[in-house]
mmCIF file of the N, C-alpha and C atoms, coordinates in Angstrom:
data_MODEL
# 
_entry.id   MODEL 
# 
loop_
_atom_site.group_PDB 
_atom_site.id 
_atom_site.type_symbol 
_atom_site.label_atom_id 
_atom_site.label_alt_id 
_atom_site.label_comp_id 
_atom_site.label_asym_id 
_atom_site.label_entity_id 
_atom_site.label_seq_id 
_atom_site.pdbx_PDB_ins_code 
_atom_site.Cartn_x 
_atom_site.Cartn_y 
_atom_site.Cartn_z 
_atom_site.occupancy 
_atom_site.B_iso_or_equiv 
_atom_site.pdbx_formal_charge 
_atom_site.auth_seq_id 
_atom_site.auth_comp_id 
_atom_site.auth_asym_id 
_atom_site.auth_atom_id 
_atom_site.pdbx_PDB_model_num 
ATOM 1   N N  . MET A 1 1  ? -3.153 200.091 43.785 1.00 0.00 ? 1  MET A N  1 
ATOM 2   C CA . MET A 1 1  ? -1.877 200.011 42.928 1.00 0.00 ? 1  MET A CA 1 
ATOM 3   C C  . MET A 1 1  ? -0.826 197.945 42.662 1.00 0.00 ? 1  MET A C  1 
ATOM 4   N N  . LEU A 1 2  ? -0.902 198.262 44.448 1.00 0.00 ? 2  LEU A N  1 
ATOM 5   C CA . LEU A 1 2  ? 0.109  196.421 43.999 1.00 0.00 ? 2  LEU A CA 1 
ATOM 6   C C  . LEU A 1 2  ? -0.911 195.055 43.771 1.00 0.00 ? 2  LEU A C  1 
ATOM 7   N N  . ALA A 1 3  ? -2.207 195.046 43.382 1.00 0.00 ? 3  ALA A N  1 
ATOM 8   C CA . ALA A 1 3  ? -2.819 193.881 43.433 1.00 0.00 ? 3  ALA A CA 1 
ATOM 9   C C  . ALA A 1 3  ? -2.439 194.033 41.651 1.00 0.00 ? 3  ALA A C  1 
ATOM 10  N N  . LEU A 1 4  ? -2.785 195.532 40.820 1.00 0.00 ? 4  LEU A N  1 
ATOM 11  C CA . LEU A 1 4  ? -2.807 195.057 39.686 1.00 0.00 ? 4  LEU A CA 1 
ATOM 12  C C  . LEU A 1 4  ? -1.624 194.829 39.014 1.00 0.00 ? 4  LEU A C  1 
ATOM 13  N N  . THR A 1 5  ? -0.081 195.221 39.453 1.00 0.00 ? 5  THR A N  1 
ATOM 14  C CA . THR A 1 5  ? 0.268  194.617 39.780 1.00 0.00 ? 5  THR A CA 1 
ATOM 15  C C  . THR A 1 5  ? 0.722  192.443 39.572 1.00 0.00 ? 5  THR A C  1 
ATOM 16  N N  . LEU A 1 6  ? 0.218  191.979 40.706 1.00 0.00 ? 6  LEU A N  1 
ATOM 17  C CA . LEU A 1 6  ? 0.412  190.904 40.669 1.00 0.00 ? 6  LEU A CA 1 
ATOM 18  C C  . LEU A 1 6  ? -0.831 190.685 39.716 1.00 0.00 ? 6  LEU A C  1 
ATOM 19  N N  . LEU A 1 7  ? -1.609 191.486 39.342 1.00 0.00 ? 7  LEU A N  1 
ATOM 20  C CA . LEU A 1 7  ? -2.334 190.715 38.651 1.00 0.00 ? 7  LEU A CA 1 
ATOM 21  C C  . LEU A 1 7  ? -2.178 190.609 37.490 1.00 0.00 ? 7  LEU A C  1 
ATOM 22  N N  . ALA A 1 8  ? -1.537 191.376 36.458 1.00 0.00 ? 8  ALA A N  1 
ATOM 23  C CA . ALA A 1 8  ? -0.942 191.544 35.849 1.00 0.00 ? 8  ALA A CA 1 
ATOM 24  C C  . ALA A 1 8  ? 0.310  190.914 35.328 1.00 0.00 ? 8  ALA A C  1 
ATOM 25  N N  . ALA A 1 9  ? 1.196  190.472 36.619 1.00 0.00 ? 9  ALA A N  1 
ATOM 26  C CA . ALA A 1 9  ? 2.024  189.493 36.361 1.00 0.00 ? 9  ALA A CA 1 
ATOM 27  C C  . ALA A 1 9  ? 2.038  188.063 36.428 1.00 0.00 ? 9  ALA A C  1 
ATOM 28  N N  . VAL A 1 10 ? 0.745  187.662 36.773 1.00 0.00 ? 10 VAL A N  1 
ATOM 29  C CA . VAL A 1 10 ? 0.620  186.180 36.549 1.00 0.00 ? 10 VAL A CA 1 
ATOM 30  C C  . VAL A 1 10 ? -0.367 186.008 35.957 1.00 0.00 ? 10 VAL A C  1 
ATOM 31  N N  . ALA A 1 11 ? -1.246 186.948 34.742 1.00 0.00 ? 11 ALA A N  1 
ATOM 32  C CA . ALA A 1 11 ? -1.756 187.421 33.506 1.00 0.00 ? 11 ALA A CA 1 
ATOM 33  C C  . ALA A 1 11 ? -0.418 187.112 32.469 1.00 0.00 ? 11 ALA A C  1 
ATOM 34  N N  . SER A 1 12 ? 0.861  187.549 32.822 1.00 0.00 ? 12 SER A N  1 
ATOM 35  C CA . SER A 1 12 ? 1.370  187.435 31.837 1.00 0.00 ? 12 SER A CA 1 
ATOM 36  C C  . SER A 1 12 ? 2.232  186.037 32.044 1.00 0.00 ? 12 SER A C  1 
ATOM 37  N N  . LEU A 1 13 ? 2.367  185.965 32.611 1.00 0.00 ? 13 LEU A N  1 
ATOM 38  C CA . LEU A 1 13 ? 2.805  185.166 33.203 1.00 0.00 ? 13 LEU A CA 1 
ATOM 39  C C  . LEU A 1 13 ? 1.853  182.493 32.653 1.00 0.00 ? 13 LEU A C  1 
ATOM 40  N N  . VAL A 1 14 ? 0.860  183.500 33.272 1.00 0.00 ? 14 VAL A N  1 
ATOM 41  C CA . VAL A 1 14 ? -0.036 182.403 31.932 1.00 0.00 ? 14 VAL A CA 1 
ATOM 42  C C  . VAL A 1 14 ? 0.132  182.600 31.056 1.00 0.00 ? 14 VAL A C  1 
ATOM 43  N N  . ALA A 1 15 ? -0.258 183.247 30.416 1.00 0.00 ? 15 ALA A N  1 
ATOM 44  C CA . ALA A 1 15 ? 0.122  183.564 28.730 1.00 0.00 ? 15 ALA A CA 1 
ATOM 45  C C  . ALA A 1 15 ? 0.627  183.367 28.343 1.00 0.00 ? 15 ALA A C  1 
ATOM 46  N N  . TRP A 1 16 ? 2.550  183.449 28.612 1.00 0.00 ? 16 TRP A N  1 
ATOM 47  C CA . TRP A 1 16 ? 3.226  182.444 28.341 1.00 0.00 ? 16 TRP A CA 1 
ATOM 48  C C  . TRP A 1 16 ? 3.615  181.267 28.631 1.00 0.00 ? 16 TRP A C  1 
ATOM 49  N N  . ALA A 1 17 ? 2.840  180.942 29.499 1.00 0.00 ? 17 ALA A N  1 
ATOM 50  C CA . ALA A 1 17 ? 2.906  179.124 29.547 1.00 0.00 ? 17 ALA A CA 1 
ATOM 51  C C  . ALA A 1 17 ? 1.899  177.800 28.481 1.00 0.00 ? 17 ALA A C  1 
ATOM 52  N N  . VAL A 1 18 ? 0.852  179.284 28.368 1.00 0.00 ? 18 VAL A N  1 
ATOM 53  C CA . VAL A 1 18 ? 0.038  178.884 27.475 1.00 0.00 ? 18 VAL A CA 1 
ATOM 54  C C  . VAL A 1 18 ? 0.605  178.761 26.017 1.00 0.00 ? 18 VAL A C  1 
ATOM 55  N N  . LEU A 1 19 ? 0.766  179.679 26.262 1.00 0.00 ? 19 LEU A N  1 
ATOM 56  C CA . LEU A 1 19 ? 2.321  179.953 24.298 1.00 0.00 ? 19 LEU A CA 1 
ATOM 57  C C  . LEU A 1 19 ? 2.750  178.725 24.190 1.00 0.00 ? 19 LEU A C  1 
ATOM 58  N N  . ILE A 1 20 ? 4.428  178.785 25.021 1.00 0.00 ? 20 ILE A N  1 
ATOM 59  C CA . ILE A 1 20 ? 5.425  177.544 24.965 1.00 0.00 ? 20 ILE A CA 1 
ATOM 60  C C  . ILE A 1 20 ? 4.731  176.095 24.951 1.00 0.00 ? 20 ILE A C  1 
ATOM 61  N N  . PHE A 1 21 ? 3.806  175.967 26.257 1.00 0.00 ? 21 PHE A N  1 
ATOM 62  C CA . PHE A 1 21 ? 3.003  174.288 26.104 1.00 0.00 ? 21 PHE A CA 1 
ATOM 63  C C  . PHE A 1 21 ? 2.012  173.956 24.929 1.00 0.00 ? 21 PHE A C  1 
ATOM 64  N N  . GLY A 1 22 ? 1.565  175.214 24.333 1.00 0.00 ? 22 GLY A N  1 
ATOM 65  C CA . GLY A 1 22 ? 0.832  175.423 23.019 1.00 0.00 ? 22 GLY A CA 1 
ATOM 66  C C  . GLY A 1 22 ? 1.653  175.154 21.709 1.00 0.00 ? 22 GLY A C  1 
ATOM 67  N N  . GLY A 1 23 ? 3.387  174.942 21.868 1.00 0.00 ? 23 GLY A N  1 
ATOM 68  C CA . GLY A 1 23 ? 4.063  175.120 21.001 1.00 0.00 ? 23 GLY A CA 1 
ATOM 69  C C  . GLY A 1 23 ? 4.667  176.291 19.573 1.00 0.00 ? 23 GLY A C  1 
ATOM 70  N N  . VAL A 1 24 ? 4.564  177.461 20.913 1.00 0.00 ? 24 VAL A N  1 
ATOM 71  C CA . VAL A 1 24 ? 4.622  178.566 20.234 1.00 0.00 ? 24 VAL A CA 1 
ATOM 72  C C  . VAL A 1 24 ? 5.506  179.164 20.490 1.00 0.00 ? 24 VAL A C  1 
ATOM 73  N N  . THR A 1 25 ? 6.893  179.136 20.454 1.00 0.00 ? 25 THR A N  1 
ATOM 74  C CA . THR A 1 25 ? 8.101  179.201 20.642 1.00 0.00 ? 25 THR A CA 1 
ATOM 75  C C  . THR A 1 25 ? 9.378  179.857 19.688 1.00 0.00 ? 25 THR A C  1 
ATOM 76  N N  . SER A 1 26 ? 8.394  180.291 18.660 1.00 0.00 ? 26 SER A N  1 
ATOM 77  C CA . SER A 1 26 ? 9.780  181.458 17.698 1.00 0.00 ? 26 SER A CA 1 
ATOM 78  C C  . SER A 1 26 ? 9.285  182.297 17.829 1.00 0.00 ? 26 SER A C  1 
ATOM 79  N N  . LEU A 1 27 ? 7.938  182.681 18.047 1.00 0.00 ? 27 LEU A N  1 
ATOM 80  C CA . LEU A 1 27 ? 7.984  184.297 18.513 1.00 0.00 ? 27 LEU A CA 1 
ATOM 81  C C  . LEU A 1 27 ? 8.482  184.963 19.814 1.00 0.00 ? 27 LEU A C  1 
ATOM 82  N N  . GLY A 1 28 ? 8.876  186.378 18.944 1.00 0.00 ? 28 GLY A N  1 
ATOM 83  C CA . GLY A 1 28 ? 9.550  186.799 20.431 1.00 0.00 ? 28 GLY A CA 1 
ATOM 84  C C  . GLY A 1 28 ? 8.355  187.536 21.717 1.00 0.00 ? 28 GLY A C  1 
ATOM 85  N N  . ALA A 1 29 ? 7.665  187.389 21.170 1.00 0.00 ? 29 ALA A N  1 
ATOM 86  C CA . ALA A 1 29 ? 6.052  188.067 22.319 1.00 0.00 ? 29 ALA A CA 1 
ATOM 87  C C  . ALA A 1 29 ? 6.867  186.877 23.168 1.00 0.00 ? 29 ALA A C  1 
ATOM 88  N N  . THR A 1 30 ? 6.097  185.620 22.864 1.00 0.00 ? 30 THR A N  1 
ATOM 89  C CA . THR A 1 30 ? 6.760  184.508 23.904 1.00 0.00 ? 30 THR A CA 1 
ATOM 90  C C  . THR A 1 30 ? 7.935  184.826 25.221 1.00 0.00 ? 30 THR A C  1 
ATOM 91  N N  . HIS A 1 31 ? 8.473  185.176 24.391 1.00 0.00 ? 31 HIS A N  1 
ATOM 92  C CA . HIS A 1 31 ? 9.437  185.847 25.463 1.00 0.00 ? 31 HIS A CA 1 
ATOM 93  C C  . HIS A 1 31 ? 9.143  186.995 26.339 1.00 0.00 ? 31 HIS A C  1 
ATOM 94  N N  . LEU A 1 32 ? 8.739  187.885 25.825 1.00 0.00 ? 32 LEU A N  1 
ATOM 95  C CA . LEU A 1 32 ? 8.274  189.380 26.492 1.00 0.00 ? 32 LEU A CA 1 
ATOM 96  C C  . LEU A 1 32 ? 7.732  188.814 27.359 1.00 0.00 ? 32 LEU A C  1 
ATOM 97  N N  . LEU A 1 33 ? 6.461  188.466 27.326 1.00 0.00 ? 33 LEU A N  1 
ATOM 98  C CA . LEU A 1 33 ? 5.653  188.479 28.543 1.00 0.00 ? 33 LEU A CA 1 
ATOM 99  C C  . LEU A 1 33 ? 6.334  187.101 29.707 1.00 0.00 ? 33 LEU A C  1 
ATOM 100 N N  . LEU A 1 34 ? 7.359  186.758 28.938 1.00 0.00 ? 34 LEU A N  1 
ATOM 101 C CA . LEU A 1 34 ? 7.803  186.004 30.120 1.00 0.00 ? 34 LEU A CA 1 
ATOM 102 C C  . LEU A 1 34 ? 9.138  186.908 31.393 1.00 0.00 ? 34 LEU A C  1 
ATOM 103 N N  . ALA A 1 35 ? 10.127 188.389 30.089 1.00 0.00 ? 35 ALA A N  1 
ATOM 104 C CA . ALA A 1 35 ? 10.608 188.686 31.127 1.00 0.00 ? 35 ALA A CA 1 
ATOM 105 C C  . ALA A 1 35 ? 9.668  189.902 31.120 1.00 0.00 ? 35 ALA A C  1 
ATOM 106 N N  . LEU A 1 36 ? 8.143  190.559 30.971 1.00 0.00 ? 36 LEU A N  1 
ATOM 107 C CA . LEU A 1 36 ? 7.212  191.178 31.815 1.00 0.00 ? 36 LEU A CA 1 
ATOM 108 C C  . LEU A 1 36 ? 6.704  190.846 32.963 1.00 0.00 ? 36 LEU A C  1 
ATOM 109 N N  . GLY A 1 37 ? 6.262  188.809 32.291 1.00 0.00 ? 37 GLY A N  1 
ATOM 110 C CA . GLY A 1 37 ? 5.853  188.338 33.989 1.00 0.00 ? 37 GLY A CA 1 
ATOM 111 C C  . GLY A 1 37 ? 6.406  188.877 35.424 1.00 0.00 ? 37 GLY A C  1 
ATOM 112 N N  . THR A 1 38 ? 8.298  188.825 35.064 1.00 0.00 ? 38 THR A N  1 
ATOM 113 C CA . THR A 1 38 ? 8.857  188.271 35.579 1.00 0.00 ? 38 THR A CA 1 
ATOM 114 C C  . THR A 1 38 ? 9.216  189.634 36.242 1.00 0.00 ? 38 THR A C  1 
ATOM 115 N N  . ILE A 1 39 ? 9.728  190.533 35.944 1.00 0.00 ? 39 ILE A N  1 
ATOM 116 C CA . ILE A 1 39 ? 9.858  191.538 36.342 1.00 0.00 ? 39 ILE A CA 1 
ATOM 117 C C  . ILE A 1 39 ? 8.316  192.146 37.128 1.00 0.00 ? 39 ILE A C  1 
ATOM 118 N N  . LEU A 1 40 ? 7.440  192.117 36.312 1.00 0.00 ? 40 LEU A N  1 
ATOM 119 C CA . LEU A 1 40 ? 6.217  192.281 37.571 1.00 0.00 ? 40 LEU A CA 1 
ATOM 120 C C  . LEU A 1 40 ? 6.361  192.025 38.691 1.00 0.00 ? 40 LEU A C  1 
ATOM 121 N N  . LEU A 1 41 ? 6.536  190.736 38.820 1.00 0.00 ? 41 LEU A N  1 
ATOM 122 C CA . LEU A 1 41 ? 6.544  189.441 40.085 1.00 0.00 ? 41 LEU A CA 1 
ATOM 123 C C  . LEU A 1 41 ? 7.678  190.343 41.261 1.00 0.00 ? 41 LEU A C  1 
ATOM 124 N N  . VAL A 1 42 ? 8.749  190.662 39.968 1.00 0.00 ? 42 VAL A N  1 
ATOM 125 C CA . VAL A 1 42 ? 9.748  191.411 41.141 1.00 0.00 ? 42 VAL A CA 1 
ATOM 126 C C  . VAL A 1 42 ? 9.092  192.325 42.270 1.00 0.00 ? 42 VAL A C  1 
ATOM 127 N N  . ARG A 1 43 ? 8.868  193.169 40.456 1.00 0.00 ? 43 ARG A N  1 
ATOM 128 C CA . ARG A 1 43 ? 8.294  194.357 41.603 1.00 0.00 ? 43 ARG A CA 1 
ATOM 129 C C  . ARG A 1 43 ? 7.396  194.559 42.755 1.00 0.00 ? 43 ARG A C  1 
ATOM 130 N N  . TRP A 1 44 ? 6.355  193.149 41.989 1.00 0.00 ? 44 TRP A N  1 
ATOM 131 C CA . TRP A 1 44 ? 5.097  193.672 43.489 1.00 0.00 ? 44 TRP A CA 1 
ATOM 132 C C  . TRP A 1 44 ? 5.884  192.989 44.540 1.00 0.00 ? 44 TRP A C  1 
ATOM 133 N N  . TRP A 1 45 ? 7.232  192.588 44.639 1.00 0.00 ? 45 TRP A N  1 
ATOM 134 C CA . TRP A 1 45 ? 7.633  191.743 46.179 1.00 0.00 ? 45 TRP A CA 1 
ATOM 135 C C  . TRP A 1 45 ? 8.483  192.337 46.771 1.00 0.00 ? 45 TRP A C  1 
ATOM 136 N N  . ALA A 1 46 ? 8.832  193.120 45.506 1.00 0.00 ? 46 ALA A N  1 
ATOM 137 C CA . ALA A 1 46 ? 10.104 194.410 46.404 1.00 0.00 ? 46 ALA A CA 1 
ATOM 138 C C  . ALA A 1 46 ? 9.399  195.753 46.593 1.00 0.00 ? 46 ALA A C  1 
ATOM 139 N N  . LEU A 1 47 ? 8.414  195.755 46.797 1.00 0.00 ? 47 LEU A N  1 
ATOM 140 C CA . LEU A 1 47 ? 7.144  196.673 47.234 1.00 0.00 ? 47 LEU A CA 1 
ATOM 141 C C  . LEU A 1 47 ? 5.966  196.479 48.249 1.00 0.00 ? 47 LEU A C  1 
ATOM 142 N N  . ARG A 1 48 ? 5.760  195.498 48.069 1.00 0.00 ? 48 ARG A N  1 
ATOM 143 C CA . ARG A 1 48 ? 4.757  194.392 49.652 1.00 0.00 ? 48 ARG A CA 1 
ATOM 144 C C  . ARG A 1 48 ? 4.687  195.344 50.713 1.00 0.00 ? 48 ARG A C  1 
ATOM 145 N N  . ALA A 1 49 ? 5.997  195.478 50.776 1.00 0.00 ? 49 ALA A N  1 
ATOM 146 C CA . ALA A 1 49 ? 6.356  195.835 52.139 1.00 0.00 ? 49 ALA A CA 1 
ATOM 147 C C  . ALA A 1 49 ? 6.452  196.689 52.880 1.00 0.00 ? 49 ALA A C  1 
# 
């Protein structure tokens, strides 16, 4: 379960980086990907022990 959380977090952050560096900064989905990736990464970090 935690591996899926980490995978989803990394995938969201990679998708966010691709959109940001691709020049798409006006979409709300871009910022939602950043928020989702960050939340999942913090969740993985908190539950990994």
